[in-house]
Structure formats: structure tokens, C-alpha cells
Amino acid sequence: TVLQSSNSLKASYEDWLLTYGLSVSPFHMRWQTALFNRQFYNWGRWKPRFLYLWFSIGMVFGIVAMFGSVILLGKTLVQTLTQMLTEAPKAQNDRMLQVVVSVLSSGLYVRRYKLIVLHENHPCSVVPGVNLPVSQLTYFFSAILISGVIHEVGHGVAAIREQVRFNGFGIFIFIVYPGAFVDLFTTHLQLISPVQQLRIFCAGVWHNFVLGVASFMVLFLLPAILFPFYYTGVGALVTEVAEDSPANGPRGLFVGDLVTNLQDCPVYGVEDWNSCLGDISDKSQVGYCLSAATLQQLSFPTRVYRRLDGTVECCSNNSLTDICFSYSNKLDSHLYACLPARKVIEASKICRTNMDCQKDSVPSFCVTPSLENQTRLIRVKHPPHIDMLFVGHPMHLQYTVSLSSFVPRQNFLSIDLPVVIETFCKYLISLSGALAVINAVPCFALDGQWILNSFLEATLSSLIVEKQHRELVGFLILLAGSALLAANVALGLWMVTAR
């Protein structure tokens, strides 16, 4: 603004921007070039029959996605409203996947001599720094940019295939969000048939869908792809332990440790780790078999008192090694003993009742840690190191320890590479899929607007002869679709910020 307001610098500044294809405005910077035009034309003229079939499939997918996105957003809206109005929301596993995420919401802006396929960014449910970790921002923005570029490549190649002049390709930054666009000649676009227009307009969401499927296949086949360098199925490899993690400490977990068991639950990979922690959290605390003689030897006189949540404590609050255990005998079902946790656990088998401990006629008891509600004592095996004994909520262990299912075959191989590939593929699947869903919605300034208009022209021309009437039908549908998307965005933001 300062440069443009200067009489002496305005002309040279604007010439400089024009020379380099730059456009600068508040919160928005755009760069356009014709350097890639030859490559786009090569792609658009490669195997015409294959491209015709490819974009025809994309056209069918785009039309189906347009109707499907409306149903999906409608269900999401109803579910979000229900969750807001109920005091006890449904479990996370029962909730539908939130599709309103931070994506590149594309718009087609018609100018006098050209049509620009431009993707503006609207953060909706994923807010960097709020519910998206700062450490994940590189994945997030890279996935957004790649998804946007692939989307626009689809539009550009389809346009060339349909004999529409291609003026250029560019990228932009809106606030902090990257995106891409292609510049097409509007006159050519208006002269082709509605079916040809559909192939162009649907190509973006089609390519986003293909990118998501390709990323999913890479994620699914990653163990086979990395098999020469990494092996799997032997445990969960610790890649990071947060500084404030309860698993941090001299007898905790360290980077490079291989976790093989949580209690009696075997761990062969990250999925097993998460599954085992979920089971431990859902089920009651397991006990440990202890002979009567050992119990008498290890226990010492204690003072029993109840916590605020109703559970019983019988050890000193200053003890870092002892835990209060409860057990029962034939006479009393509520006995308590303060015992050294490691000695009780390491030489014992897991039990639920005293019947699980009967062996060789030796009197034994099933002693169970008497802990606060939701708190668990978890034995973590990571040989050859001594077992880690964790006392706390299982989710604290899950959220503060990062693991990988891939174990390097050689010491010089990075333990982080498979995690990087996995994480990036997941972001591509999520964001590219979301971009396909959002752009397919019949909404003003999205691909869905142009898909709907071309679809109505191709299907209703014989039924509704007057073009103005067809445009009115399209306008009403776009109005409803815009309201549906806006409601999802607003409620999505509210769910993130207000809660």
C-alpha cells in the first residue's frame, strides 16, 4: 500500500510485480507463471483415449460426490447439533467423522477474458496451535499445498484435453495457508458443451480422491515397501518421550526401547499398544498372585483411610515405591496391605480372583492395587531393560509417548523416517479427502457451483426450456448448499473454540 501510494515508486513497483507474475494485497500474495504451460500441454495431449476415459470417470465421480457431500454434511450437522443439545455426548467411536476441516475451499472467479480456478483457504475445524500441535504444522501445510496443486493439475489437464486454452499456473498464500490455481480462457470454456465442462469442473475433486486413495495404498503397503530396511511385528519402538511424561525417568522409557507387553497384553506394533491401553482403561485393575507367607513378610502395619472418590489408601503419601493393595480371605473380603510394588509384581502372575492363584496347595491371594478411579498400575515390558511400572491414567501414557511399528534393520537407519511417511500419508488422506468433499458441495464460489450449473444444463435443458428458470433452480440449490456448509463451518469452529 505504501509503495502504490508513492508517486515515484508506484510505476516501477507495479512493473516489477508484473514482470515476476506477482500480486500482493493484504493477507494475500499470489504468483502466476507460464513456465509450466508446455508441461501441462504435454500432459493434456498424452494418450487422448485414456484421458477421455479418465476424466469421464472423474465426471461421474464428481456428480456422485456432489450429492454425497450434501448427505454427508447434512448428517454431520444433525449429529453436531444433537451433541450440543445433549448433556452426555456419544462416545468418540460412535461419532461420525468430522469432514469440516481446515481445507483449501476453491472458488471459480470469472474475469473479463479469463477464468481463474482459485482456492481460498478457510480454517474450519482444525486450528493450528489450538487443536493441531505446532510440531505437526509442516505436515499440515505441506499436505494442503500438495492437495491444492494436484487439484489444480486435474483442472488444467482436463481443460487442455477439452481444447480450452491454458494461460498459466500459480500458487498463493492466504494469511498463512498455501494454495494453487490455474488460469483458463473463459471464452473457450463457455463454448464447449456442458458435458465437457463437467469433465473440467469435476477433475479437481476426482484428482483429490485419487491422491487420497494413493496415499492410503502407500500407508497400507508401507511395511512391504520398507521391508528391506525395517521389520515389523516385533513390538512398538519408542521414538519420543515427552519431557513431562510420567514414563520419563531412570526406570522409564527411552528412545529406542522396544515395548513388547503391557500387563499380559502382547504388543506387536503401535495399534496393539493403543488397543492394549484402551482395554486396560476400560477394564478393572488386574491383581497379582501372592502367597500368604510372602504377603505376611512384605506387609507392615498401616493406617487405612478413604479418599474423596471412595477408594481406599493404606500407604504413606510420601512413598514412591509402595502401593496399597486390597485382597480378601474366607473371613473378610476387604483387607488392605501396603506392599513394595516391584517385589509384588515382578515375581507374580496376573489374576482376577483368588481362584486364579491356587497352585500346589500353597495358600495364595490375589492382591489388587487400590488406586483412585480411572488410575491403573501398568507393567510395561521393554527388554532387556527392567520393567517399567506406571501408575496413572492410561491415556497419559498414550499421549506422552510416541512409538513406531517399524524397527530398523541397521543402526544407521533413522527411526523417524517411517513415522514421517506414515504421518504425512495420514495428513494427505485427511486433507485431500476433505478438499474433495468440500469442493463437491453445491455452494457459491466452490467447484460444486460450476458442477451443478453444468449438470443442470446437461440434464434439464429438455425439461426446463427457459434458461432463466434453470438458473433459478440452480440458484436455490446453491443457496441451500451454501447455508448447509456455512452452518457446518460455524458449528465446527464453535466445537473447537468454545469447548
Coordinates of C-alpha atoms in Angstrom, one line a residue:
T1 CA 0.0 0.0 0.0
V2 CA 2.9 2.3 0.8
L3 CA 4.6 1.6 -2.5
Q4 CA 1.5 2.1 -4.5
S5 CA 0.7 5.4 -2.8
S6 CA 4.2 6.7 -3.8
N7 CA 4.2 8.7 -7.0
S8 CA 7.8 8.0 -7.6
L9 CA 7.8 4.2 -6.9
K10 CA 4.3 3.1 -7.9
A11 CA 5.0 2.6 -11.6
S12 CA 8.3 0.7 -11.1
Y13 CA 6.8 -1.4 -8.3
E14 CA 3.8 -2.4 -10.4
D15 CA 6.1 -3.2 -13.4
W16 CA 8.3 -5.3 -11.1
L17 CA 5.2 -7.3 -9.9
L18 CA 4.0 -7.7 -13.5
T19 CA 7.4 -8.9 -14.6
Y20 CA 7.5 -11.7 -12.0
G21 CA 3.8 -12.5 -12.1
L22 CA 3.2 -11.4 -8.5
S23 CA 0.1 -10.0 -7.0
V24 CA 0.2 -8.6 -3.4
S25 CA -2.7 -7.5 -1.3
P26 CA -3.5 -7.5 2.5
F27 CA -3.3 -11.1 3.8
H28 CA -2.9 -12.5 0.3
M29 CA 0.1 -13.0 -2.1
R30 CA -0.2 -14.7 -5.5
W31 CA 2.4 -15.8 -8.0
Q32 CA 1.5 -16.9 -11.6
T33 CA 3.7 -18.2 -14.3
A34 CA 3.6 -19.7 -17.8
L35 CA 6.8 -21.7 -17.2
F36 CA 4.8 -24.9 -16.8
N37 CA 2.4 -24.4 -19.8
R38 CA 4.4 -26.7 -22.0
Q39 CA 4.3 -29.5 -19.4
F40 CA 0.6 -29.0 -19.0
Y41 CA 0.0 -29.3 -22.7
N42 CA 2.2 -32.4 -22.9
W43 CA 0.0 -34.0 -20.1
G44 CA -3.2 -32.8 -21.8
R45 CA -2.3 -34.4 -25.1
W46 CA -0.9 -37.6 -23.8
K47 CA -3.0 -40.7 -24.8
P48 CA -6.2 -38.9 -25.7
R49 CA -8.4 -42.1 -25.4
F50 CA -7.1 -42.8 -21.9
L51 CA -7.5 -39.2 -20.7
Y52 CA -11.1 -39.2 -22.1
L53 CA -11.9 -42.3 -20.1
W54 CA -10.0 -41.0 -17.0
F55 CA -11.9 -37.7 -16.9
S56 CA -15.2 -39.3 -17.8
I57 CA -14.8 -41.5 -14.7
G58 CA -13.9 -38.3 -12.8
M59 CA -17.1 -36.6 -14.1
V60 CA -19.3 -39.4 -12.8
F61 CA -17.4 -39.4 -9.5
G62 CA -17.8 -35.6 -9.2
I63 CA -21.6 -35.8 -9.8
V64 CA -21.9 -38.6 -7.2
A65 CA -19.7 -36.7 -4.8
M66 CA -21.9 -33.5 -5.2
F67 CA -24.9 -35.4 -4.0
G68 CA -22.9 -37.4 -1.4
S69 CA -21.3 -34.3 0.1
V70 CA -24.7 -32.8 0.8
I71 CA -25.9 -36.0 2.5
L72 CA -22.6 -36.2 4.5
L73 CA -22.7 -32.6 5.6
G74 CA -26.4 -32.9 6.5
K75 CA -25.7 -35.9 8.7
T76 CA -22.7 -34.1 10.3
L77 CA -24.8 -31.0 11.0
V78 CA -27.6 -33.1 12.6
Q79 CA -25.1 -35.0 14.7
T80 CA -23.2 -31.9 15.8
L81 CA -26.5 -30.2 16.9
T82 CA -27.5 -33.4 18.7
Q83 CA -24.2 -33.4 20.5
M84 CA -24.5 -29.8 21.5
L85 CA -28.0 -30.3 22.9
T86 CA -27.3 -33.5 24.9
E87 CA -25.5 -33.4 28.2
A88 CA -23.7 -36.7 27.7
P89 CA -22.3 -36.8 24.1
K90 CA -21.8 -40.1 22.5
A91 CA -18.5 -41.9 22.6
Q92 CA -15.9 -40.8 20.1
N93 CA -16.0 -44.1 18.2
D94 CA -19.7 -43.7 17.6
R95 CA -19.4 -40.2 16.2
M96 CA -19.3 -39.6 12.6
L97 CA -16.0 -38.3 11.1
Q98 CA -16.0 -34.6 11.0
V99 CA -15.5 -33.5 7.4
V100 CA -15.4 -29.8 8.1
V101 CA -11.6 -29.4 8.5
S102 CA -9.2 -26.7 7.6
V103 CA -9.0 -27.1 3.8
L104 CA -8.5 -25.1 0.7
S105 CA -12.0 -24.1 -0.3
S106 CA -11.8 -23.5 -4.0
G107 CA -13.7 -20.9 -6.0
L108 CA -14.0 -20.1 -9.7
Y109 CA -13.8 -16.4 -10.2
V110 CA -14.8 -15.2 -13.7
R111 CA -13.0 -12.2 -15.1
R112 CA -13.5 -10.4 -18.4
Y113 CA -11.1 -12.5 -20.5
K114 CA -10.2 -15.4 -18.4
L115 CA -11.5 -17.8 -15.7
I116 CA -9.3 -18.3 -12.7
V117 CA -9.7 -21.5 -10.7
L118 CA -8.6 -20.1 -7.3
H119 CA -8.5 -21.9 -3.9
E120 CA -9.0 -19.6 -1.0
N121 CA -8.4 -21.0 2.5
H122 CA -11.0 -21.1 5.3
P123 CA -9.9 -22.8 8.5
C124 CA -12.9 -24.6 10.0
S125 CA -12.4 -27.4 12.5
V126 CA -8.6 -27.9 12.6
V127 CA -7.0 -24.8 14.1
P128 CA -3.2 -24.7 14.0
G129 CA -1.8 -24.1 17.5
V130 CA -5.3 -24.7 19.1
N131 CA -6.1 -28.4 18.4
L132 CA -3.3 -29.0 16.0
P133 CA 0.2 -29.4 17.5
V134 CA 2.8 -26.9 16.4
S135 CA 5.1 -29.9 15.6
Q136 CA 2.6 -31.0 13.0
L137 CA 2.3 -27.8 11.1
T138 CA 4.9 -28.8 8.5
Y139 CA 2.8 -31.9 7.6
F140 CA -0.4 -29.8 7.7
F141 CA 0.7 -27.1 5.3
S142 CA 2.6 -29.4 3.0
A143 CA -0.4 -31.6 2.6
I144 CA -2.6 -28.6 2.0
L145 CA -0.3 -27.3 -0.7
I146 CA 0.2 -30.7 -2.4
S147 CA -3.6 -31.4 -2.3
G148 CA -4.2 -28.0 -3.9
V149 CA -1.6 -28.5 -6.6
I150 CA -3.0 -31.9 -7.6
H151 CA -6.5 -30.5 -7.6
E152 CA -5.5 -27.7 -10.0
V153 CA -3.4 -30.0 -12.2
G154 CA -6.6 -32.0 -12.7
H155 CA -8.5 -28.9 -13.8
G156 CA -5.6 -27.8 -16.1
V157 CA -5.0 -31.1 -17.8
A158 CA -8.8 -31.7 -18.3
A159 CA -9.2 -28.2 -19.8
I160 CA -6.4 -28.8 -22.3
R161 CA -7.9 -32.2 -23.1
E162 CA -11.2 -30.4 -23.9
Q163 CA -9.4 -27.8 -26.2
V164 CA -9.7 -24.9 -23.7
R165 CA -6.7 -22.5 -23.7
F166 CA -4.5 -22.7 -20.7
N167 CA -3.0 -19.4 -19.7
G168 CA -0.9 -20.3 -16.6
F169 CA -0.4 -21.9 -13.3
G170 CA 0.3 -20.3 -9.9
I171 CA 0.5 -20.6 -6.2
F172 CA -0.6 -18.3 -3.4
I173 CA -0.5 -17.7 0.3
F174 CA -3.7 -16.6 2.0
I175 CA -2.9 -15.4 5.5
V176 CA -0.6 -18.4 6.3
Y177 CA -2.4 -21.0 4.2
P178 CA -0.8 -22.1 0.9
G179 CA -2.8 -23.0 -2.3
A180 CA -2.7 -23.2 -6.0
F181 CA -4.7 -22.1 -9.1
V182 CA -4.9 -22.4 -12.9
D183 CA -5.8 -19.6 -15.3
L184 CA -8.1 -20.8 -18.2
F185 CA -9.5 -18.8 -21.1
T186 CA -13.2 -18.1 -20.3
T187 CA -14.5 -17.8 -23.9
H188 CA -13.3 -21.3 -24.8
L189 CA -14.8 -22.7 -21.6
Q190 CA -18.2 -21.2 -22.4
L191 CA -18.2 -22.5 -26.0
I192 CA -17.8 -26.2 -25.1
S193 CA -20.7 -28.5 -24.2
P194 CA -22.0 -28.9 -20.6
V195 CA -20.6 -32.5 -20.5
Q196 CA -17.1 -31.2 -21.5
Q197 CA -17.4 -28.5 -18.8
L198 CA -18.3 -31.2 -16.3
R199 CA -15.1 -33.1 -17.1
I200 CA -13.1 -30.0 -16.3
F201 CA -15.0 -28.9 -13.2
C202 CA -15.1 -32.5 -11.7
A203 CA -11.4 -33.1 -12.4
G204 CA -10.3 -31.3 -9.2
V205 CA -12.3 -33.4 -6.8
W206 CA -11.5 -36.5 -8.8
H207 CA -7.8 -35.9 -8.5
N208 CA -8.1 -35.2 -4.8
F209 CA -9.9 -38.5 -4.4
V210 CA -7.2 -40.4 -6.4
L211 CA -4.5 -38.7 -4.3
G212 CA -6.3 -39.8 -1.1
V213 CA -6.6 -43.4 -2.4
A214 CA -2.9 -43.4 -3.5
S215 CA -1.8 -42.2 0.0
F216 CA -3.9 -44.8 1.6
M217 CA -2.3 -47.5 -0.5
V218 CA 1.2 -46.3 0.4
L219 CA 0.2 -46.3 4.1
F220 CA -1.3 -49.8 3.8
L221 CA 1.7 -51.2 1.9
L222 CA 4.3 -49.3 3.9
P223 CA 5.5 -52.5 5.8
A224 CA 6.1 -54.2 2.4
I225 CA 7.7 -51.1 0.9
L226 CA 10.1 -50.6 3.8
F227 CA 10.7 -54.4 4.4
P228 CA 14.3 -54.3 3.1
F229 CA 15.2 -51.7 5.7
Y230 CA 12.8 -52.1 8.6
Y231 CA 11.0 -55.1 10.1
T232 CA 7.6 -55.1 11.9
G233 CA 5.6 -57.3 14.2
V234 CA 8.2 -57.5 17.0
G235 CA 7.0 -54.6 19.2
A236 CA 6.4 -50.9 19.4
L237 CA 9.6 -48.8 19.1
V238 CA 9.8 -45.7 21.3
T239 CA 10.6 -42.7 19.1
E240 CA 9.9 -39.9 21.6
V241 CA 9.1 -39.4 25.3
A242 CA 7.7 -36.0 26.3
E243 CA 9.6 -34.2 29.0
D244 CA 6.6 -34.1 31.3
S245 CA 5.6 -37.7 30.6
P246 CA 5.1 -40.0 33.6
A247 CA 7.1 -42.5 31.5
N248 CA 10.2 -40.3 31.8
G249 CA 12.8 -41.2 34.4
P250 CA 15.6 -43.6 35.3
R251 CA 13.3 -46.6 35.2
G252 CA 11.0 -45.3 32.5
L253 CA 11.1 -45.5 28.7
F254 CA 13.8 -44.2 26.4
V255 CA 14.1 -43.5 22.7
G256 CA 15.0 -46.8 21.0
D257 CA 13.3 -49.0 23.6
L258 CA 11.1 -51.8 22.2
V259 CA 7.9 -52.3 24.1
T260 CA 6.7 -55.9 23.9
N261 CA 4.0 -56.2 26.6
L262 CA 1.5 -54.1 28.6
Q263 CA 0.5 -56.2 31.5
D264 CA -0.5 -59.6 29.9
C265 CA -1.4 -57.9 26.6
P266 CA 1.2 -58.6 23.9
V267 CA 2.4 -55.6 21.8
Y268 CA 3.5 -56.2 18.2
G269 CA 3.0 -52.7 16.9
V270 CA 1.5 -49.2 17.6
E271 CA -2.0 -50.4 17.0
D272 CA -1.6 -53.1 19.7
W273 CA -0.1 -50.5 22.1
N274 CA -3.2 -48.3 21.6
S275 CA -5.6 -51.3 21.8
C276 CA -4.0 -52.6 25.0
L277 CA -4.1 -49.3 26.7
G278 CA -7.7 -48.9 25.7
D279 CA -8.6 -52.4 27.2
I280 CA -6.6 -51.6 30.4
S281 CA -8.5 -48.3 30.7
D282 CA -12.0 -49.9 30.1
K283 CA -11.5 -52.9 32.3
S284 CA -10.9 -53.1 36.1
Q285 CA -7.4 -53.2 37.6
V286 CA -5.8 -56.7 37.4
G287 CA -4.4 -58.3 40.5
Y288 CA -1.2 -60.3 41.2
C289 CA -0.9 -63.7 42.9
L290 CA 1.0 -63.5 46.2
S291 CA 1.4 -66.4 48.6
A292 CA 0.2 -65.9 52.2
A293 CA 3.8 -66.2 53.5
T294 CA 5.1 -63.6 51.2
L295 CA 2.2 -61.3 51.9
Q296 CA 2.9 -61.6 55.6
Q297 CA 6.6 -61.0 55.1
L298 CA 6.3 -57.9 52.9
S299 CA 3.3 -56.2 54.5
F300 CA 3.6 -53.9 57.6
P301 CA 1.1 -52.2 59.9
T302 CA -0.8 -49.5 58.1
R303 CA -3.5 -46.9 58.6
V304 CA -6.4 -47.3 56.3
Y305 CA -8.4 -44.2 55.2
R306 CA -10.7 -43.4 52.3
R307 CA -10.1 -41.0 49.6
L308 CA -12.6 -38.4 48.4
D309 CA -13.7 -40.7 45.5
G310 CA -14.4 -43.6 47.9
T311 CA -11.3 -45.6 47.2
V312 CA -9.0 -46.8 50.0
E313 CA -5.4 -45.7 50.7
C314 CA -3.2 -47.5 53.2
C315 CA 0.3 -46.3 52.3
S316 CA 2.2 -43.1 53.3
N317 CA 1.7 -40.3 50.8
N318 CA 5.5 -39.9 50.7
S319 CA 6.2 -43.4 49.5
L320 CA 7.4 -43.7 45.9
T321 CA 7.8 -47.4 45.9
D322 CA 4.9 -48.8 47.9
I323 CA 1.3 -49.2 46.8
C324 CA -1.8 -50.1 48.8
F325 CA -3.2 -53.5 47.7
S326 CA -6.6 -55.0 48.6
Y327 CA -7.3 -58.7 48.9
S328 CA -9.8 -61.0 50.5
N329 CA -9.8 -64.2 52.5
K330 CA -12.5 -66.6 53.6
L331 CA -13.4 -64.4 56.6
D332 CA -13.0 -60.8 55.3
S333 CA -13.4 -59.5 51.7
H334 CA -11.9 -56.1 52.5
L335 CA -8.3 -56.4 53.6
Y336 CA -5.6 -54.0 52.8
A337 CA -1.8 -54.1 52.8
C338 CA 0.9 -51.6 51.9
L339 CA 3.4 -53.5 49.8
P340 CA 6.5 -52.8 47.7
A341 CA 5.1 -52.7 44.2
R342 CA 8.0 -54.1 42.2
K343 CA 8.6 -57.1 44.5
V344 CA 4.9 -58.0 44.3
I345 CA 4.6 -57.7 40.6
E346 CA 7.8 -59.0 39.1
A347 CA 7.6 -62.5 40.6
S348 CA 3.8 -62.8 40.3
K349 CA 1.3 -63.9 37.7
I350 CA -1.8 -61.8 36.8
C351 CA -5.1 -62.7 38.4
R352 CA -8.7 -61.6 38.9
T353 CA -9.8 -63.7 41.8
N354 CA -8.2 -65.9 44.5
M355 CA -9.2 -69.0 42.4
D356 CA -6.7 -67.9 39.7
C357 CA -3.9 -68.3 42.3
Q358 CA -4.5 -71.8 43.6
K359 CA -1.3 -73.8 43.0
D360 CA 0.4 -76.8 44.7
S361 CA -1.9 -76.3 47.8
V362 CA 0.0 -73.2 48.7
P363 CA -2.3 -70.6 50.2
S364 CA -2.2 -67.6 47.9
F365 CA -4.2 -64.4 47.5
C366 CA -5.0 -62.2 44.5
V367 CA -3.9 -58.8 45.6
T368 CA -5.2 -55.8 43.6
P369 CA -3.8 -52.3 43.7
S370 CA -6.2 -50.0 45.5
L371 CA -6.0 -46.9 43.3
E372 CA -8.1 -43.8 42.5
N373 CA -10.8 -44.2 39.9
Q374 CA -9.5 -44.4 36.3
T375 CA -5.9 -44.8 37.7
R376 CA -4.2 -48.0 36.8
L377 CA -0.9 -49.8 37.7
I378 CA 0.6 -50.9 34.4
R379 CA 3.6 -53.1 33.9
V380 CA 5.4 -52.2 30.7
K381 CA 7.9 -54.7 29.4
H382 CA 10.7 -53.4 27.2
P383 CA 13.5 -56.0 27.3
P384 CA 16.4 -56.1 28.0
H385 CA 15.6 -53.3 30.5
I386 CA 13.9 -53.7 33.8
D387 CA 10.1 -53.5 33.5
M388 CA 8.6 -50.0 33.9
L389 CA 5.8 -49.7 36.5
F390 CA 3.4 -46.9 35.5
V391 CA 0.8 -45.6 37.9
G392 CA -1.7 -43.1 36.4
H393 CA -4.3 -42.8 33.7
P394 CA -3.5 -45.0 30.7
M395 CA -4.3 -42.1 28.3
H396 CA -1.4 -40.1 29.9
L397 CA 0.9 -42.8 28.9
Q398 CA -0.6 -42.9 25.4
Y399 CA -0.4 -39.2 24.7
T400 CA 3.1 -38.6 26.0
V401 CA 5.0 -41.5 24.4
S402 CA 5.4 -41.7 20.6
L403 CA 6.0 -45.0 19.0
S404 CA 6.6 -46.7 15.7
S405 CA 5.8 -50.2 14.4
F406 CA 9.0 -50.1 12.3
V407 CA 12.3 -51.3 13.7
P408 CA 15.5 -50.5 11.7
R409 CA 17.4 -53.5 10.5
Q410 CA 20.7 -51.4 10.7
N411 CA 21.8 -49.0 13.3
F412 CA 22.4 -46.2 10.8
L413 CA 18.8 -46.2 9.6
S414 CA 16.5 -43.4 11.1
I415 CA 13.8 -44.5 13.5
D416 CA 11.8 -41.4 12.5
L417 CA 11.6 -42.0 8.7
P418 CA 8.7 -44.5 8.8
V419 CA 6.8 -42.2 11.3
V420 CA 7.3 -39.2 8.9
I421 CA 5.9 -41.2 6.0
E422 CA 3.0 -42.5 8.0
T423 CA 2.1 -39.1 9.4
F424 CA 2.4 -37.4 6.0
C425 CA 0.2 -40.0 4.3
K426 CA -2.5 -39.6 7.0
Y427 CA -2.5 -35.9 6.5
L428 CA -2.8 -36.3 2.7
I429 CA -5.7 -38.8 3.1
S430 CA -7.5 -36.4 5.5
L431 CA -6.9 -33.1 3.8
S432 CA -7.2 -34.3 0.2
G433 CA -10.3 -36.2 1.0
A434 CA -11.8 -33.2 2.8
L435 CA -10.9 -30.9 -0.1
A436 CA -12.8 -33.3 -2.4
V437 CA -15.8 -33.4 -0.1
I438 CA -15.9 -29.6 0.5
N439 CA -15.4 -28.7 -3.2
A440 CA -18.1 -31.1 -4.3
V441 CA -20.7 -29.2 -2.2
P442 CA -23.1 -27.2 -4.4
C443 CA -22.1 -23.9 -2.8
F444 CA -21.2 -20.4 -4.2
A445 CA -17.6 -19.9 -5.1
L446 CA -16.7 -23.7 -4.9
D447 CA -16.3 -26.2 -7.7
G448 CA -19.7 -27.5 -6.7
Q449 CA -21.3 -24.4 -8.1
W450 CA -19.9 -25.0 -11.6
I451 CA -20.5 -28.7 -11.4
L452 CA -24.2 -28.1 -10.5
N453 CA -24.7 -25.5 -13.2
S454 CA -23.2 -27.7 -15.9
F455 CA -25.1 -30.7 -14.6
L456 CA -28.4 -28.8 -14.8
E457 CA -27.6 -27.6 -18.3
A458 CA -26.8 -31.2 -19.4
T459 CA -29.9 -32.8 -17.8
L460 CA -32.7 -30.2 -17.6
S461 CA -32.4 -28.5 -21.0
S462 CA -35.2 -30.5 -22.4
L463 CA -37.4 -30.4 -19.3
I464 CA -37.0 -26.7 -18.4
V465 CA -36.6 -24.9 -21.7
E466 CA -36.1 -21.4 -20.3
K467 CA -32.5 -20.8 -19.3
Q468 CA -33.6 -18.3 -16.7
H469 CA -35.7 -20.9 -15.0
R470 CA -32.8 -23.4 -14.9
E471 CA -30.7 -20.7 -13.4
L472 CA -33.3 -20.0 -10.8
V473 CA -33.3 -23.7 -9.8
G474 CA -29.6 -23.7 -9.6
F475 CA -29.5 -20.5 -7.5
L476 CA -31.9 -22.0 -5.0
I477 CA -29.9 -25.2 -4.7
L478 CA -26.7 -23.2 -4.3
L479 CA -28.3 -21.1 -1.6
A480 CA -29.3 -24.2 0.3
G481 CA -25.9 -25.8 -0.1
S482 CA -24.1 -22.6 1.0
A483 CA -26.2 -22.4 4.1
L484 CA -25.5 -26.1 4.9
L485 CA -21.8 -25.6 4.5
A486 CA -21.8 -22.3 6.5
A487 CA -23.7 -24.0 9.3
N488 CA -21.2 -26.8 9.5
V489 CA -18.2 -24.4 9.4
A490 CA -19.7 -22.2 12.2
L491 CA -20.6 -25.2 14.4
G492 CA -17.2 -26.8 13.7
L493 CA -15.4 -23.6 14.9
W494 CA -17.6 -23.4 17.9
M495 CA -16.9 -27.0 18.9
V496 CA -13.1 -26.2 18.7
T497 CA -13.0 -22.8 20.3
A498 CA -15.9 -22.8 22.8
R499 CA -15.2 -26.3 24.2

